[in-house]
PDB file of C-alpha atoms in Angstrom:
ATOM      1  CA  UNK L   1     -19.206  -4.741  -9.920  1.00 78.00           C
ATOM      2  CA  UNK L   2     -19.412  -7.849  -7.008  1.00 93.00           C
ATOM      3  CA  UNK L   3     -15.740  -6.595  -6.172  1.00 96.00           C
ATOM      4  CA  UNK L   4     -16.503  -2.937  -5.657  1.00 95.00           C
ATOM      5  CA  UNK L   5     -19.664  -4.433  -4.050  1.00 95.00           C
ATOM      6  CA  UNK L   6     -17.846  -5.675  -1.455  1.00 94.00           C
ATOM      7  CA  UNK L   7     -15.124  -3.000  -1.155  1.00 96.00           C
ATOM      8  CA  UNK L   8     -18.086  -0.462   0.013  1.00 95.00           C
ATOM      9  CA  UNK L   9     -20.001  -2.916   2.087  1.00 94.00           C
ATOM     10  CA  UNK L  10     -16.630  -3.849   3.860  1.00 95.00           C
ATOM     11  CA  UNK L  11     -16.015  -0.082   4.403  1.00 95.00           C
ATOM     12  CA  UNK L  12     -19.543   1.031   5.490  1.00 95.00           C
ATOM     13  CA  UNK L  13     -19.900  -1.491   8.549  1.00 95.00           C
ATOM     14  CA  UNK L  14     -16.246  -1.538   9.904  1.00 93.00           C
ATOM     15  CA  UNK L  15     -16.481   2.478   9.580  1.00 92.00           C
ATOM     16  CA  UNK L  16     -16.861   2.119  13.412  1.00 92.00           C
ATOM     17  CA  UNK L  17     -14.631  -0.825  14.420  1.00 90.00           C
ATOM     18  CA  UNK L  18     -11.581   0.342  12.426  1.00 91.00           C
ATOM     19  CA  UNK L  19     -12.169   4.085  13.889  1.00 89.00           C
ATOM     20  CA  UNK L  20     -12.241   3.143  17.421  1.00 89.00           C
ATOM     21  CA  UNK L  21      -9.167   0.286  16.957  1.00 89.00           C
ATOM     22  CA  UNK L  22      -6.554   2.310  15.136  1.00 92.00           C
ATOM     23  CA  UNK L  23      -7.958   6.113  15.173  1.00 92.00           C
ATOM     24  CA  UNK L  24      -5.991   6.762  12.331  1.00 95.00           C
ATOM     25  CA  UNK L  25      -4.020  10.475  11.921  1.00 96.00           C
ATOM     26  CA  UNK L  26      -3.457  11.387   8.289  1.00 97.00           C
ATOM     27  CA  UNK L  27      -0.390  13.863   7.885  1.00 98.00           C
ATOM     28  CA  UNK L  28       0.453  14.905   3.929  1.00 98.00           C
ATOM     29  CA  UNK L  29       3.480  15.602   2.531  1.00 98.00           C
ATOM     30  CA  UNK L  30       1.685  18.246   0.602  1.00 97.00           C
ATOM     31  CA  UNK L  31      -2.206  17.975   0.719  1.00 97.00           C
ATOM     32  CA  UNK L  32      -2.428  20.601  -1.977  1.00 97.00           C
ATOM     33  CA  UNK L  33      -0.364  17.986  -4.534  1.00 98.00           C
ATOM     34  CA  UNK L  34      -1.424  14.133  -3.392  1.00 98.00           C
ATOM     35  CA  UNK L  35      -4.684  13.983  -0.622  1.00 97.00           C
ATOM     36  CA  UNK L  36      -6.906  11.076   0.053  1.00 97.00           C
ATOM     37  CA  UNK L  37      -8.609  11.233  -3.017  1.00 97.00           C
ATOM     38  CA  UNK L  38      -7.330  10.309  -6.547  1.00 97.00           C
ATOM     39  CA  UNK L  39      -8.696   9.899  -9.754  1.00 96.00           C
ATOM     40  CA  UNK L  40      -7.837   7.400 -12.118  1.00 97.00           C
ATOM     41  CA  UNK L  41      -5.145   4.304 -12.136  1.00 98.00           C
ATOM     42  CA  UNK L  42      -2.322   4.808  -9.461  1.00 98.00           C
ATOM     43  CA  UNK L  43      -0.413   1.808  -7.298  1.00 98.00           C
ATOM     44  CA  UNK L  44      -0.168   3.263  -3.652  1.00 98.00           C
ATOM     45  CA  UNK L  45       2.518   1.885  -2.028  1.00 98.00           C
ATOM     46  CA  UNK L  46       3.136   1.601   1.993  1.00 98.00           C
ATOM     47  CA  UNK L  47       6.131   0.172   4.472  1.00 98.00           C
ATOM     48  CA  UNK L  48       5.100  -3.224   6.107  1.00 97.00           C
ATOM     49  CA  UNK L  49       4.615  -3.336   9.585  1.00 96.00           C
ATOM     50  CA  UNK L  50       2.141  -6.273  10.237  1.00 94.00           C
ATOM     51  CA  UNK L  51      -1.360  -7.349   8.528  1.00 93.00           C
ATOM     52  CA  UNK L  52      -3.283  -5.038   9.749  1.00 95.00           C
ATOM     53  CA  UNK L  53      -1.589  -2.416   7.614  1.00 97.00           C
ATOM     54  CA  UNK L  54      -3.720  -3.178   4.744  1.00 96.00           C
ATOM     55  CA  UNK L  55      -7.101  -2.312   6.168  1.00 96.00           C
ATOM     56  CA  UNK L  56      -5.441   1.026   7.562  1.00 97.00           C
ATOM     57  CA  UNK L  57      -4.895   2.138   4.026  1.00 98.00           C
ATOM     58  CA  UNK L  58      -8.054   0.514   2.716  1.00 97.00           C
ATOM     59  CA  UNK L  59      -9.206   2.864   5.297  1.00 97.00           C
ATOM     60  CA  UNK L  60      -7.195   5.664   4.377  1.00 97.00           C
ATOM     61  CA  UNK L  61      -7.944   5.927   0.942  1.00 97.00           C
ATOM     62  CA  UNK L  62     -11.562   5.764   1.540  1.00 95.00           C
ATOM     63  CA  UNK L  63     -13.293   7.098  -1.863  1.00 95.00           C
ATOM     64  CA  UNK L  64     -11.008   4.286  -4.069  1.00 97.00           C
ATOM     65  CA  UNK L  65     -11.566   0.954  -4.754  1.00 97.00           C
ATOM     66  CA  UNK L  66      -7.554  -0.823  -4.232  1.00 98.00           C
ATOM     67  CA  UNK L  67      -6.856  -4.116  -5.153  1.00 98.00           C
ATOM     68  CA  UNK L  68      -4.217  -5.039  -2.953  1.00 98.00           C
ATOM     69  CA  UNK L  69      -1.653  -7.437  -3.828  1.00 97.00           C
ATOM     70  CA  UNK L  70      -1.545 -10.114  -0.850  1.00 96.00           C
ATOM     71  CA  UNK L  71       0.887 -13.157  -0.581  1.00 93.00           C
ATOM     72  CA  UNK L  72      -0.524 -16.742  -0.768  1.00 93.00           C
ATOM     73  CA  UNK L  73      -0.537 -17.337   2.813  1.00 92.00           C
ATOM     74  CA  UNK L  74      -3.280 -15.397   3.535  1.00 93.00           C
ATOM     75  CA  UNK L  75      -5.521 -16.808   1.163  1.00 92.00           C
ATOM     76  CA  UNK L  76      -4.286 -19.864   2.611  1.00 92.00           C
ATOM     77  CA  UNK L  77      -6.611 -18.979   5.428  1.00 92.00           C
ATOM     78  CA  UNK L  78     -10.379 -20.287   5.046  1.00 90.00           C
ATOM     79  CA  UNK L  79     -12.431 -17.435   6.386  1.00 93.00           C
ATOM     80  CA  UNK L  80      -9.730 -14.745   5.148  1.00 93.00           C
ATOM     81  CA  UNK L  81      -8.967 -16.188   1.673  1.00 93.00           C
ATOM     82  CA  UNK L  82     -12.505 -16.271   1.138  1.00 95.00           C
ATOM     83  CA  UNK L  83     -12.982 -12.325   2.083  1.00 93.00           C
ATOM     84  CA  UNK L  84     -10.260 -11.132   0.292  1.00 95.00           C
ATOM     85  CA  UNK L  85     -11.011 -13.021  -2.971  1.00 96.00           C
ATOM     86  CA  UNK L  86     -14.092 -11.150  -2.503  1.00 96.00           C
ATOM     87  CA  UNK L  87     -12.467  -7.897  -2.405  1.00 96.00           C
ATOM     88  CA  UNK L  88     -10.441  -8.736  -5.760  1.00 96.00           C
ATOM     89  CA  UNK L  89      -7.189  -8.908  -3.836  1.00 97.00           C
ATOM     90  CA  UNK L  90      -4.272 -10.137  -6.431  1.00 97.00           C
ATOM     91  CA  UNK L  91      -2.781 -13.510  -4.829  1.00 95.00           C
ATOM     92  CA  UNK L  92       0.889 -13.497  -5.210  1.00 95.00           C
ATOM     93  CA  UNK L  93       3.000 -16.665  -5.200  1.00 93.00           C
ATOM     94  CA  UNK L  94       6.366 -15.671  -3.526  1.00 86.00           C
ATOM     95  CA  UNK L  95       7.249 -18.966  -3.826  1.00 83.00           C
ATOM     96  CA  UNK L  96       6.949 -20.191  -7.393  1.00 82.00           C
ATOM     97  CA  UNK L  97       7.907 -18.261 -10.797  1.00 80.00           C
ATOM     98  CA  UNK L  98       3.828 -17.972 -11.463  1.00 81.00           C
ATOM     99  CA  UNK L  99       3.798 -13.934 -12.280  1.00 86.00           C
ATOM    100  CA  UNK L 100       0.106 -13.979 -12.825  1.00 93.00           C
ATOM    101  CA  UNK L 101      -0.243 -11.261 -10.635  1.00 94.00           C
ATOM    102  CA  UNK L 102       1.521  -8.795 -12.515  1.00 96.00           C
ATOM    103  CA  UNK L 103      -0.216  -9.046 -15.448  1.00 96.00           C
ATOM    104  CA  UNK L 104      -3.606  -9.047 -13.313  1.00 97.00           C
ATOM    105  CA  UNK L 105      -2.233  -6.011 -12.103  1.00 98.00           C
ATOM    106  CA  UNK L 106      -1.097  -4.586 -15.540  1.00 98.00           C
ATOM    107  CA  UNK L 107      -5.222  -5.249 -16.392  1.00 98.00           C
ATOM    108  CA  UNK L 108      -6.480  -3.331 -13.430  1.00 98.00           C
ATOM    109  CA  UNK L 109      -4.649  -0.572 -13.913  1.00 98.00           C
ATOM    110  CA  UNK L 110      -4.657  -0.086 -18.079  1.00 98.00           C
ATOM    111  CA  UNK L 111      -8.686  -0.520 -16.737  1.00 97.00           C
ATOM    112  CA  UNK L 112      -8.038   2.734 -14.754  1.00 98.00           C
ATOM    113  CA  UNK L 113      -7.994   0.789 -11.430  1.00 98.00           C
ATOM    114  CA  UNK L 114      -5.890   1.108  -8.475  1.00 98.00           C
ATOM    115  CA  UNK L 115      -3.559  -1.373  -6.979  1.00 98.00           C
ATOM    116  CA  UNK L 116      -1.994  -1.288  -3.404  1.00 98.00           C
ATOM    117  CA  UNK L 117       0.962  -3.032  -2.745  1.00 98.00           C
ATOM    118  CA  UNK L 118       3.682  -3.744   0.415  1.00 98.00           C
ATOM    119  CA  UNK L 119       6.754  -3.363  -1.957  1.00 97.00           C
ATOM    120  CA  UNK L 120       8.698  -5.150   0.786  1.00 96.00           C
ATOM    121  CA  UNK L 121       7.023  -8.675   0.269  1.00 92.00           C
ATOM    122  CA  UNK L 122       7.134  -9.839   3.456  1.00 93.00           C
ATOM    123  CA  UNK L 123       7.140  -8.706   7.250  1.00 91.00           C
ATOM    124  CA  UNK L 124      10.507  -7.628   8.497  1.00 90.00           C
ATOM    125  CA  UNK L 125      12.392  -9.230  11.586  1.00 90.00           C
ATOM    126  CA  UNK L 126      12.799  -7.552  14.740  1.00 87.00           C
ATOM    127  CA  UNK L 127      16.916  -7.616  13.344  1.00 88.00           C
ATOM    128  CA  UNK L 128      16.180  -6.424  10.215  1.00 90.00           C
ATOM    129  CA  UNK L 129      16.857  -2.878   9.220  1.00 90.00           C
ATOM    130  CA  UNK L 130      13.601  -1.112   8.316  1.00 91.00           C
ATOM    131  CA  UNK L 131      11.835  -1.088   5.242  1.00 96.00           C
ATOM    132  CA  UNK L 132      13.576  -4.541   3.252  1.00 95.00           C
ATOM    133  CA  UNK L 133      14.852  -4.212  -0.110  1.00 95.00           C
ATOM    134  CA  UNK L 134      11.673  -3.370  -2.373  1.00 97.00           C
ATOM    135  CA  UNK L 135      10.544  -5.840  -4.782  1.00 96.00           C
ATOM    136  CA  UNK L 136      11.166  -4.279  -8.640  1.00 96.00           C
ATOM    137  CA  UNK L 137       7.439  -5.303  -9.846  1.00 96.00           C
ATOM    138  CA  UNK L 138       5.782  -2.235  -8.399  1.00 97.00           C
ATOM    139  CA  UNK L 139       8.933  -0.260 -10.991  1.00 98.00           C
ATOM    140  CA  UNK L 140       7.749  -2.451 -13.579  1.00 98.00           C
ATOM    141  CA  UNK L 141       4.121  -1.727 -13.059  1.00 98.00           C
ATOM    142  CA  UNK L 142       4.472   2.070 -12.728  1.00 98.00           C
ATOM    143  CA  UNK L 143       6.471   2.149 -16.410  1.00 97.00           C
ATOM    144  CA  UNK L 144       4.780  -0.380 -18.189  1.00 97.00           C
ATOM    145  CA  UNK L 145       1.789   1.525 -17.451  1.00 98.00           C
ATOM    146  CA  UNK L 146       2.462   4.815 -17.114  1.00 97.00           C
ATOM    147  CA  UNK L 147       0.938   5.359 -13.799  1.00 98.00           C
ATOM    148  CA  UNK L 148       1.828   7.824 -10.889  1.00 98.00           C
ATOM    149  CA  UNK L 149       2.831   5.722  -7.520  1.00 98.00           C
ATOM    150  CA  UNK L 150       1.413   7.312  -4.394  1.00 98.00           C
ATOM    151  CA  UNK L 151       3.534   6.941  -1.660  1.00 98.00           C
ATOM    152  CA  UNK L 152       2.760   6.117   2.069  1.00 98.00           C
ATOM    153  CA  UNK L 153       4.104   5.350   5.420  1.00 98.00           C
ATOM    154  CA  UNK L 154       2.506   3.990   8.629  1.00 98.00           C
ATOM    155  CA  UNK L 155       3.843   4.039  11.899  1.00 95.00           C
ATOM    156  CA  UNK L 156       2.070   0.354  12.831  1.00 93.00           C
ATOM    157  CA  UNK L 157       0.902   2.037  16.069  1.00 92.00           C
ATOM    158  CA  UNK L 158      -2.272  -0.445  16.235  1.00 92.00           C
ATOM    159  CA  UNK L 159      -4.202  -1.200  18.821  1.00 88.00           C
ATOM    160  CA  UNK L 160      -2.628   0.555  21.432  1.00 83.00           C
ATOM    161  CA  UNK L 161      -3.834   4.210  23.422  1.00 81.00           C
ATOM    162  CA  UNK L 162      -1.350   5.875  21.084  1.00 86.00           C
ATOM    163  CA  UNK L 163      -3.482   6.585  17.564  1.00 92.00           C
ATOM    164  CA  UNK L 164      -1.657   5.018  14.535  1.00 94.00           C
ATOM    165  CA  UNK L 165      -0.234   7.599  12.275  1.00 96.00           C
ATOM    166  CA  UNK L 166       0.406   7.878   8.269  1.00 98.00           C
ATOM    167  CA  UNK L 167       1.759  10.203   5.687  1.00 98.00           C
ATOM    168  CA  UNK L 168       0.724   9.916   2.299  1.00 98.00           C
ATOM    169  CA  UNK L 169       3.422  11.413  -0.069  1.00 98.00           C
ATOM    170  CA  UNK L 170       3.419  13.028  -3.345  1.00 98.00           C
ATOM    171  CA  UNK L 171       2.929  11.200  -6.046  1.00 98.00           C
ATOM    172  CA  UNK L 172       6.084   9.122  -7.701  1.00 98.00           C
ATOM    173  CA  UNK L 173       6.332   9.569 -11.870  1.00 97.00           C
ATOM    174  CA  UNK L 174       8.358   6.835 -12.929  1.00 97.00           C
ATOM    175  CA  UNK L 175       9.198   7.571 -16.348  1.00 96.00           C
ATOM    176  CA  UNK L 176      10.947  11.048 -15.194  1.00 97.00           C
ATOM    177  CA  UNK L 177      13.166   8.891 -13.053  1.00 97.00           C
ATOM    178  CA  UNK L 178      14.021   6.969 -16.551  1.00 96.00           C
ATOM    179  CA  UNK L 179      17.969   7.300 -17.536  1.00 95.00           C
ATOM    180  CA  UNK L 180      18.060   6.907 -20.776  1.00 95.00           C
ATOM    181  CA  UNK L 181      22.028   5.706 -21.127  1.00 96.00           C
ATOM    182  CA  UNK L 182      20.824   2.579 -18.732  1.00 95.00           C
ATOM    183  CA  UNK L 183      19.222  -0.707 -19.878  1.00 96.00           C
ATOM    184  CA  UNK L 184      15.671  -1.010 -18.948  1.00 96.00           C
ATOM    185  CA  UNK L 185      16.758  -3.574 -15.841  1.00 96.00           C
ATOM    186  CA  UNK L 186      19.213  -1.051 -14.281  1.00 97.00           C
ATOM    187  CA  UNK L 187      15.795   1.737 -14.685  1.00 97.00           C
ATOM    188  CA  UNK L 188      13.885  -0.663 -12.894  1.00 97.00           C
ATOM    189  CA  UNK L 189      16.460  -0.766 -10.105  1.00 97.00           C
ATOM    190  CA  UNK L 190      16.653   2.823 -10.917  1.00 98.00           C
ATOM    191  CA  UNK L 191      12.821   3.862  -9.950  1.00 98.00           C
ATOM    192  CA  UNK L 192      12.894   0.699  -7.235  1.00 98.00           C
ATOM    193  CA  UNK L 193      15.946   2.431  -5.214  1.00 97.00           C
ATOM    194  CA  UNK L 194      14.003   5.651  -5.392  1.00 97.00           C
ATOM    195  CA  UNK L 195      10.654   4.893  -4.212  1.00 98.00           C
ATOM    196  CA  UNK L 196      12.528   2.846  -0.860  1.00 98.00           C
ATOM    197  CA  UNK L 197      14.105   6.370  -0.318  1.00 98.00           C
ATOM    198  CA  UNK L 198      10.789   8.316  -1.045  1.00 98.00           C
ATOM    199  CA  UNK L 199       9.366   5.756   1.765  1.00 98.00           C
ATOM    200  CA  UNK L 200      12.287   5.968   4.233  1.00 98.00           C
ATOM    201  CA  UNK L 201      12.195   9.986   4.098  1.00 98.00           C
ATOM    202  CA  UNK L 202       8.078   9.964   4.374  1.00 98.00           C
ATOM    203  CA  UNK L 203       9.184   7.779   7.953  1.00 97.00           C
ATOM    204  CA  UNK L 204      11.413  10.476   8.781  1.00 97.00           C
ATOM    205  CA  UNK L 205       8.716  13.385   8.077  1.00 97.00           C
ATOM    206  CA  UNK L 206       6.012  11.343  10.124  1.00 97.00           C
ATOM    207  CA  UNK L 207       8.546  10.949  13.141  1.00 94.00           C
ATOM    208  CA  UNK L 208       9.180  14.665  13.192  1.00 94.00           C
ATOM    209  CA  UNK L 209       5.020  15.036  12.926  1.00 91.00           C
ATOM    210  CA  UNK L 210       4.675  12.882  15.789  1.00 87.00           C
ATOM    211  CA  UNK L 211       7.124  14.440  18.204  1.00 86.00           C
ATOM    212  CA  UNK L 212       5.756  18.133  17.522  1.00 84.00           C
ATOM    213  CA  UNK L 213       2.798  16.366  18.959  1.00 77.00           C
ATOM    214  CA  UNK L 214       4.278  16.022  22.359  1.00 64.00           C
TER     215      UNK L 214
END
């Protein structure tokens, strides 16, 4: 209750500052199919392109309450640990072999929650090709509960005259992408490969968005 508490009260007063900072433009793959709305448990997933991509899909997917799955350093933070704990973010240890935060996950979502993760781990380099290798615990997560993945892709246009852009994709089925001849790490890898194409081609879509705006 205290967490979806502070999810609303977090979204109610920086309605304003987030509006007027990134001006967000929603583009769907097919609106008719996946919108901004969804009912019961889904992960959304989204490319990484700096911190501030989490509040733009906090933002995004206004009417759901996402626990977002945020790496230790940022709870590391006094001010900012102590906020997102508050949201019931899901701290993830990149570091150690504690996988607490799947099985947090795995409870928020057999709960009919939703979960928002940066399948990528980490923010890329400036020399690194664009989006990293996915992690496979959002695959494992999607079959082991046999949620839908909604897909998403931001253009990390923040702060800037330009307005930041996003495409929110279909929604991802994991178990149809399940081979049946493979062992159930190669399906992982499987469904893992396929939603860091399903990203990649959303990037392509929004690029092809943007320019028709010019």
């Amino acid at each position: 209750m205290m967490i979806r508490f502070w999810n609303n009260f977090t979204k109610i007063t920086a309605w304003p500052v987030q509006k007027l900072i990134f001006r967000t433009k929603v583009y769907y793959e097919d609106k008719t199919v996946q919108g901004r709305r969804f009912k019961g448990p889904a992960i959304v997933i989204c490319n990484h392109t700096s911190v501030y991509d989490l509040p733009v899909v906090m933002f995004t997917f206004l009417w759901r309450t996402l626990r977002f799955q945020v790496a230790e350093l940022q709870f590391e933070k006094p001010l900012l640990g102590w906020f997102l704990r508050r949201l019931g973010s899901i701290r993830v240890d990149r570091n150690s072999h504690d996988y607490g935060f799947i099985s947090q996950s795995e409870e928020i979502l057999r709960a009919g929650g939703a979960v928002g993760v940066f399948p990528e781990s980490r923010l890329p380099r400036p020399d690194e090709e664009r989006p990293l290798p996915f992690a496979p615990s959002v695959a494992y997560l999607a079959l082991s509960c046999g949620v839908p993945v909604i897909p998403m892709y931001t253009d990390g246009c923040y702060f800037k005259r330009k307005r930041a852009h996003v495409i929110i994709g279909t929604p991802i089925r994991a178990s149809e992408l399940v081979d049946d001849s493979l062992s159930d790490k190669e399906n992982i890898s499987r469904v893992t490969a396929c939603m860091r194409e399903k990203i990649i081609s959303l990037g392509k879509e929004l690029e092809k968005h943007e320019q028709n705006e010019t």
